Amino acid sequence: GWYMFGKEFSYKIIVTNSGNVPAKNLVVTEEMSQELKDAVVSGSEHFSIPEGIRTSLGQPVTVRADGMKVTIDRLLPKDSVTFDFVVKVKEIQAALNVLEGIDNVVRVTGEYENDQGGTVESKKIPTDEDDWDNDKINLIKPKVSISKLADRTTGVVLKDGRYEGTKSSGWYAPEAVVTYRVIVRNYGNVDLRELSVKDTMSDELKAAIQPGSQQFLIPEGMMTDQGNPVDIKVISGTELLIQSLKKGDSVTFSYQVTLKKNPEKGYEGLDNVIQVNGYYETPKGDVGEIPEDEDDYDNDRINVIHSRISISKLANRTTGAELKDGRYEGTKTPGWYDFGETVVY
């Protein structure tokens, strides 16, 4: 079965006397594999014994838990007793090498009563293949990442679907088209579905682009990076939906904006954030929401060239104006000069 990180689950254990003589002093021992020990919260593992427990035939029975062992005082032939072994899986941030087929073994040993004409002897129950059992579990680790990079940004390299390094924003002239490369990657161990991708521009970037120019570029017959067909529905200029993405696969597409012809002012570090969220589906068809983490979003910044030049002029006796940022502000009051005097501007 499939189990989620951070959750508690239990193994059902049934000890049965399948012989024809009473069994006693039974010892049940849990043997967790190293992979299971790594996956569970240390100290969370315990046996759960119901209060007033009875056997399947309704007989009173003494069952005591002590760490990873349980003792059962006596079981009649064809009778059985049932209890649970409980563990809690670590949080999803845990770094685990093994996520699937994590094994857990349980064993039972004990004695049987041998009636020798009124004299009852206790002998060790011979071991065979029925003295132990195991079960394996799979841990659900749904992980999705998204990355975004403008076509003139430098300083980073793509590694495992994410950009590493320090992004250095590129420069764009007015009316230029900015193309962002977007990669959505499923790096968990289950398939993903209904992935919603949303783009959010900063107010400064919104002011710098031509209204309505933002768009996702999804070519017809698009395939994933592993060559699988992918169904992508563009909802608006800032949102799209990826219907499904298999584990280990990714999909790459573009996002575009067109800058204005005459930007109102110089723009640097104009930010654009993209985010993804959605659902996972286990091989058995169970569906859940993908937990959020820092890989669910990415951003990139651009710079817009704003080339302007100014000139200012003031005669040396003009008053009423103040120089600010290279221009005179206020009302200029012309000065008076006699004929023959030199005027300096």
Short mmCIF file of C-alpha atoms in Angstrom, two decimals:
data_model
loop_
_atom_site.label_atom_id
_atom_site.label_comp_id
_atom_site.label_asym_id
_atom_site.label_seq_id
_atom_site.Cartn_x
_atom_site.Cartn_y
_atom_site.Cartn_z
CA GLY A 1 0.00 0.00 0.00
CA TRP A 2 0.87 3.68 -0.31
CA TYR A 3 1.32 5.91 2.73
CA MET A 4 1.85 9.64 3.12
CA PHE A 5 4.74 11.29 4.96
CA GLY A 6 3.91 12.65 8.40
CA LYS A 7 1.10 10.15 8.93
CA GLU A 8 0.63 7.27 11.34
CA PHE A 9 -0.35 3.81 10.13
CA SER A 10 -0.58 0.32 11.58
CA TYR A 11 0.14 -3.30 10.73
CA LYS A 12 -2.50 -5.85 11.76
CA ILE A 13 -0.93 -8.89 13.46
CA ILE A 14 -2.77 -12.18 13.96
CA VAL A 15 -1.16 -14.95 16.01
CA THR A 16 -2.90 -18.31 15.49
CA ASN A 17 -2.42 -21.67 17.20
CA SER A 18 -2.77 -23.89 14.15
CA GLY A 19 -1.69 -27.02 16.02
CA ASN A 20 -3.68 -29.50 18.13
CA VAL A 21 -2.16 -28.77 21.53
CA PRO A 22 -2.21 -25.59 23.66
CA ALA A 23 0.57 -23.05 23.00
CA LYS A 24 2.01 -20.84 25.72
CA ASN A 25 4.70 -18.26 26.47
CA LEU A 26 4.46 -16.95 22.93
CA VAL A 27 6.84 -14.11 22.02
CA VAL A 28 6.07 -11.91 19.02
CA THR A 29 9.02 -9.85 17.77
CA GLU A 30 8.98 -6.99 15.26
CA GLU A 31 12.02 -6.75 12.97
CA MET A 32 11.93 -3.49 11.06
CA SER A 33 14.22 -3.22 8.05
CA GLN A 34 16.81 -0.46 8.09
CA GLU A 35 14.80 1.35 5.40
CA LEU A 36 11.72 1.34 7.63
CA LYS A 37 13.75 2.51 10.63
CA ASP A 38 15.04 5.40 8.51
CA ALA A 39 11.51 6.29 7.40
CA VAL A 40 9.69 6.38 10.74
CA VAL A 41 9.92 8.80 13.64
CA SER A 42 12.21 7.23 16.22
CA GLY A 43 10.20 6.14 19.24
CA SER A 44 6.86 6.24 17.46
CA GLU A 45 6.84 2.47 16.85
CA HIS A 46 4.71 0.59 19.37
CA PHE A 47 2.27 -2.26 19.77
CA SER A 48 -1.37 -1.34 20.30
CA ILE A 49 -3.13 -3.86 22.53
CA PRO A 50 -6.90 -3.38 22.97
CA GLU A 51 -8.09 -3.06 26.53
CA GLY A 52 -9.78 -6.26 27.71
CA ILE A 53 -8.45 -8.15 24.73
CA ARG A 54 -9.86 -11.63 24.05
CA THR A 55 -9.05 -14.33 21.57
CA SER A 56 -11.11 -15.02 18.46
CA LEU A 57 -12.91 -17.78 20.41
CA GLY A 58 -13.76 -15.34 23.17
CA GLN A 59 -11.20 -16.64 25.66
CA PRO A 60 -9.45 -14.24 28.07
CA VAL A 61 -5.80 -13.81 27.20
CA THR A 62 -2.90 -11.87 28.67
CA VAL A 63 -1.00 -9.89 26.06
CA ARG A 64 1.83 -7.63 27.21
CA ALA A 65 3.87 -5.26 25.05
CA ASP A 66 7.49 -4.49 25.89
CA GLY A 67 9.25 -2.38 23.29
CA MET A 68 9.49 -4.37 20.07
CA LYS A 69 8.14 -7.55 21.67
CA VAL A 70 4.77 -8.86 22.75
CA THR A 71 4.18 -11.84 25.04
CA ILE A 72 1.02 -13.98 24.92
CA ASP A 73 0.38 -16.26 27.87
CA ARG A 74 -1.65 -19.07 26.25
CA LEU A 75 -3.62 -19.99 23.15
CA LEU A 76 -5.83 -23.03 22.72
CA PRO A 77 -5.74 -25.04 19.48
CA LYS A 78 -7.44 -23.27 16.55
CA ASP A 79 -7.65 -20.04 18.55
CA SER A 80 -6.01 -16.72 17.67
CA VAL A 81 -5.39 -13.22 18.98
CA THR A 82 -5.19 -9.94 17.04
CA PHE A 83 -3.44 -6.64 17.78
CA ASP A 84 -1.62 -3.84 15.91
CA PHE A 85 1.89 -2.54 15.41
CA VAL A 86 1.88 1.22 14.88
CA VAL A 87 4.48 3.56 13.36
CA LYS A 88 4.55 7.20 12.26
CA VAL A 89 6.33 8.25 9.08
CA LYS A 90 8.69 11.21 9.19
CA GLU A 91 7.77 14.52 7.58
CA ILE A 92 8.15 14.85 3.82
CA GLN A 93 11.38 16.85 4.13
CA ALA A 94 13.17 13.69 5.28
CA ALA A 95 15.90 12.55 2.90
CA LEU A 96 15.28 8.86 2.22
CA ASN A 97 17.10 6.65 -0.26
CA VAL A 98 14.29 4.10 -0.45
CA LEU A 99 10.61 5.00 -0.86
CA GLU A 100 9.07 1.81 -2.19
CA GLY A 101 9.06 -1.81 -1.07
CA ILE A 102 10.06 -0.97 2.51
CA ASP A 103 10.00 -4.27 4.38
CA ASN A 104 8.86 -5.21 7.89
CA VAL A 105 9.11 -8.72 9.40
CA VAL A 106 7.29 -10.20 12.41
CA ARG A 107 8.20 -13.48 14.11
CA VAL A 108 6.67 -15.66 16.78
CA THR A 109 8.25 -18.29 19.03
CA GLY A 110 6.91 -20.19 22.00
CA GLU A 111 6.19 -23.45 23.73
CA TYR A 112 3.51 -26.12 23.56
CA GLU A 113 1.99 -28.31 26.28
CA ASN A 114 2.66 -32.02 25.89
CA ASP A 115 0.42 -34.16 28.10
CA GLN A 116 2.25 -37.38 28.96
CA GLY A 117 -0.43 -39.34 30.76
CA GLY A 118 -1.19 -36.68 33.32
CA THR A 119 2.24 -35.11 33.28
CA VAL A 120 2.29 -31.91 31.25
CA GLU A 121 5.63 -31.07 29.69
CA SER A 122 6.56 -27.80 28.03
CA LYS A 123 8.49 -28.07 24.81
CA LYS A 124 9.70 -25.52 22.29
CA ILE A 125 7.49 -25.18 19.23
CA PRO A 126 9.45 -26.35 16.18
CA THR A 127 10.22 -23.55 13.74
CA ASP A 128 8.84 -23.54 10.20
CA GLU A 129 7.86 -21.08 7.47
CA ASP A 130 4.66 -20.09 9.29
CA ASP A 131 6.60 -18.63 12.24
CA TRP A 132 7.20 -15.36 10.44
CA ASP A 133 5.54 -13.04 7.97
CA ASN A 134 6.37 -9.76 6.33
CA ASP A 135 4.75 -6.91 4.48
CA LYS A 136 6.11 -4.06 2.41
CA ILE A 137 4.92 -0.48 2.15
CA ASN A 138 5.42 2.37 -0.29
CA LEU A 139 5.79 5.99 0.78
CA ILE A 140 4.10 8.66 -1.30
CA LYS A 141 6.47 11.53 -2.05
CA PRO A 142 4.78 13.82 -4.56
CA LYS A 143 7.22 16.51 -5.68
CA VAL A 144 6.83 19.11 -8.39
CA SER A 145 9.16 21.90 -9.38
CA ILE A 146 8.93 24.86 -11.73
CA SER A 147 11.69 27.02 -13.16
CA LYS A 148 11.64 30.23 -15.14
CA LEU A 149 14.36 32.07 -17.04
CA ALA A 150 14.19 35.08 -19.36
CA ASP A 151 16.07 34.68 -22.65
CA ARG A 152 18.72 37.28 -21.75
CA THR A 153 19.30 36.29 -18.14
CA THR A 154 22.76 34.87 -17.46
CA GLY A 155 24.77 33.45 -14.56
CA VAL A 156 22.84 30.23 -13.91
CA VAL A 157 22.83 26.62 -15.09
CA LEU A 158 19.93 24.19 -15.24
CA LYS A 159 20.33 21.21 -12.90
CA ASP A 160 17.60 18.68 -12.15
CA GLY A 161 14.91 21.05 -13.39
CA ARG A 162 16.03 24.06 -11.31
CA TYR A 163 18.43 26.90 -12.02
CA GLU A 164 21.53 27.10 -9.87
CA GLY A 165 23.72 30.17 -9.47
CA THR A 166 22.93 33.88 -9.32
CA LYS A 167 20.64 35.24 -12.01
CA SER A 168 21.98 38.34 -13.77
CA SER A 169 19.10 40.23 -15.38
CA GLY A 170 19.31 41.02 -19.08
CA TRP A 171 18.51 44.35 -20.77
CA TYR A 172 15.67 44.88 -23.25
CA ALA A 173 14.87 47.82 -25.53
CA PRO A 174 11.37 49.30 -25.78
CA GLU A 175 9.00 47.17 -27.91
CA ALA A 176 11.23 44.12 -27.40
CA VAL A 177 9.67 40.70 -26.90
CA VAL A 178 10.76 38.96 -23.70
CA THR A 179 10.59 35.16 -23.82
CA TYR A 180 10.76 33.18 -20.59
CA ARG A 181 11.56 29.46 -20.62
CA VAL A 182 9.36 27.53 -18.18
CA ILE A 183 10.00 23.94 -17.03
CA VAL A 184 7.55 21.93 -14.90
CA ARG A 185 9.07 18.73 -13.52
CA ASN A 186 7.64 15.75 -11.63
CA TYR A 187 10.49 14.51 -9.46
CA GLY A 188 8.41 12.53 -6.99
CA ASN A 189 7.53 8.84 -7.09
CA VAL A 190 3.88 9.12 -8.12
CA ASP A 191 2.12 10.60 -11.14
CA LEU A 192 0.77 14.16 -10.97
CA ARG A 193 -2.46 15.56 -12.37
CA GLU A 194 -4.31 18.86 -12.76
CA LEU A 195 -1.20 20.99 -12.42
CA SER A 196 -2.16 24.66 -12.32
CA VAL A 197 0.56 27.05 -13.51
CA LYS A 198 0.04 30.74 -12.71
CA ASP A 199 2.19 33.70 -13.68
CA THR A 200 2.19 36.85 -11.53
CA MET A 201 3.86 40.03 -12.76
CA SER A 202 5.00 42.79 -10.45
CA ASP A 203 3.19 46.13 -10.80
CA GLU A 204 6.32 47.60 -12.39
CA LEU A 205 6.43 44.90 -15.04
CA LYS A 206 2.72 45.29 -15.75
CA ALA A 207 3.30 49.01 -16.35
CA ALA A 208 6.19 48.29 -18.72
CA ILE A 209 4.46 45.82 -21.08
CA GLN A 210 1.89 46.32 -23.77
CA PRO A 211 -1.53 45.51 -22.31
CA GLY A 212 -2.69 42.00 -23.22
CA SER A 213 0.67 40.98 -24.71
CA GLN A 214 1.39 38.30 -22.09
CA GLN A 215 0.85 34.77 -23.37
CA PHE A 216 1.88 31.13 -22.98
CA LEU A 217 3.29 29.56 -26.16
CA ILE A 218 2.08 25.95 -26.41
CA PRO A 219 2.84 24.32 -29.78
CA GLU A 220 0.31 21.97 -31.32
CA GLY A 221 1.04 18.30 -30.65
CA MET A 222 3.29 19.17 -27.75
CA MET A 223 5.19 16.34 -26.03
CA THR A 224 6.89 16.05 -22.66
CA ASP A 225 10.68 16.05 -22.37
CA GLN A 226 10.55 12.22 -22.34
CA GLY A 227 8.45 12.12 -25.50
CA ASN A 228 5.05 11.46 -23.94
CA PRO A 229 1.92 13.24 -25.19
CA VAL A 230 0.78 16.00 -22.84
CA ASP A 231 -2.52 17.82 -22.63
CA ILE A 232 -2.07 21.49 -21.75
CA LYS A 233 -5.02 23.85 -21.60
CA VAL A 234 -4.31 27.59 -21.70
CA ILE A 235 -6.88 29.28 -19.46
CA SER A 236 -5.70 32.89 -19.82
CA GLY A 237 -2.63 34.98 -20.51
CA THR A 238 -1.40 34.21 -17.01
CA GLU A 239 -2.69 30.69 -16.29
CA LEU A 240 -2.64 27.22 -17.80
CA LEU A 241 -3.48 23.66 -16.74
CA ILE A 242 -1.34 20.55 -17.32
CA GLN A 243 -3.72 17.58 -17.19
CA SER A 244 -1.14 14.98 -16.13
CA LEU A 245 2.60 14.42 -15.79
CA LYS A 246 4.17 11.03 -15.11
CA LYS A 247 6.80 10.56 -12.42
CA GLY A 248 10.29 11.43 -13.62
CA ASP A 249 8.98 13.44 -16.58
CA SER A 250 8.94 17.16 -17.31
CA VAL A 251 7.45 19.59 -19.78
CA THR A 252 9.00 22.75 -21.22
CA PHE A 253 7.19 25.71 -22.78
CA SER A 254 7.54 29.48 -23.19
CA TYR A 255 5.92 32.57 -21.74
CA GLN A 256 6.08 35.89 -23.60
CA VAL A 257 5.51 39.57 -22.96
CA THR A 258 6.03 42.59 -25.27
CA LEU A 259 7.40 45.83 -23.86
CA LYS A 260 5.84 49.23 -24.50
CA LYS A 261 7.18 51.60 -27.13
CA ASN A 262 7.52 54.54 -24.78
CA PRO A 263 8.00 53.45 -21.19
CA GLU A 264 7.11 56.17 -18.72
CA LYS A 265 10.36 55.78 -16.83
CA GLY A 266 13.43 53.59 -16.47
CA TYR A 267 12.77 50.10 -15.20
CA GLU A 268 15.27 47.77 -13.59
CA GLY A 269 14.72 44.49 -11.77
CA LEU A 270 11.16 44.01 -13.03
CA ASP A 271 10.03 40.81 -11.32
CA ASN A 272 7.91 37.98 -12.66
CA VAL A 273 6.88 35.01 -10.47
CA ILE A 274 5.52 31.68 -11.65
CA GLN A 275 3.98 29.03 -9.41
CA VAL A 276 2.61 25.49 -9.76
CA ASN A 277 0.31 23.37 -7.62
CA GLY A 278 -1.93 20.38 -8.18
CA TYR A 279 -2.64 16.80 -7.21
CA TYR A 280 -0.93 13.41 -7.12
CA GLU A 281 -2.36 9.98 -7.89
CA THR A 282 -1.05 6.68 -6.52
CA PRO A 283 -0.96 3.50 -8.64
CA LYS A 284 -4.10 2.38 -6.78
CA GLY A 285 -5.96 5.54 -7.78
CA ASP A 286 -5.81 7.43 -4.48
CA VAL A 287 -5.69 11.20 -5.07
CA GLY A 288 -4.29 13.91 -2.82
CA GLU A 289 -3.01 17.48 -2.92
CA ILE A 290 0.71 18.01 -3.55
CA PRO A 291 2.34 19.50 -0.42
CA GLU A 292 3.77 22.97 -0.98
CA ASP A 293 7.50 23.70 -0.79
CA GLU A 294 10.10 26.12 -2.16
CA ASP A 295 10.34 24.31 -5.51
CA ASP A 296 6.72 25.21 -6.34
CA TYR A 297 7.66 28.67 -7.58
CA ASP A 298 10.44 30.56 -9.36
CA ASN A 299 11.01 34.07 -10.55
CA ASP A 300 13.20 36.12 -12.87
CA ARG A 301 13.83 39.83 -13.34
CA ILE A 302 14.48 41.93 -16.41
CA ASN A 303 15.79 45.43 -17.08
CA VAL A 304 14.17 47.78 -19.61
CA ILE A 305 16.39 50.31 -21.39
CA HIS A 306 15.12 53.83 -20.89
CA SER A 307 17.41 56.20 -22.83
CA ARG A 308 16.61 59.87 -22.31
CA ILE A 309 18.72 63.03 -22.35
CA SER A 310 17.91 66.44 -20.93
CA ILE A 311 19.32 69.92 -21.25
CA SER A 312 18.81 72.97 -19.07
CA LYS A 313 19.67 76.63 -19.44
CA LEU A 314 19.66 79.57 -17.02
CA ALA A 315 20.98 83.07 -17.42
CA ASN A 316 23.21 84.18 -14.59
CA ARG A 317 20.69 86.77 -13.32
CA THR A 318 17.51 84.69 -13.77
CA THR A 319 15.81 83.87 -10.50
CA GLY A 320 12.86 81.79 -9.22
CA ALA A 321 14.04 78.40 -10.50
CA GLU A 322 15.82 75.56 -8.76
CA LEU A 323 17.92 72.87 -10.40
CA LYS A 324 16.64 69.36 -9.73
CA ASP A 325 17.74 66.21 -11.52
CA GLY A 326 19.30 68.26 -14.30
CA ARG A 327 16.24 70.46 -14.93
CA TYR A 328 15.13 73.80 -13.51
CA GLU A 329 11.90 73.80 -11.56
CA GLY A 330 9.80 76.83 -10.71
CA THR A 331 8.98 80.06 -12.57
CA LYS A 332 11.95 81.75 -14.16
CA THR A 333 12.12 85.51 -13.54
CA PRO A 334 14.38 87.14 -16.14
CA GLY A 335 17.21 89.31 -14.89
CA TRP A 336 18.10 92.84 -16.12
CA TYR A 337 21.25 93.71 -17.98
CA ASP A 338 22.68 97.02 -19.23
CA PHE A 339 23.75 97.36 -22.79
CA GLY A 340 27.31 96.24 -23.20
CA GLU A 341 27.14 93.77 -20.31
CA THR A 342 28.01 90.11 -20.76
CA VAL A 343 25.23 87.55 -20.19
CA VAL A 344 26.38 84.13 -19.08
CA TYR A 345 24.00 81.14 -19.40
#
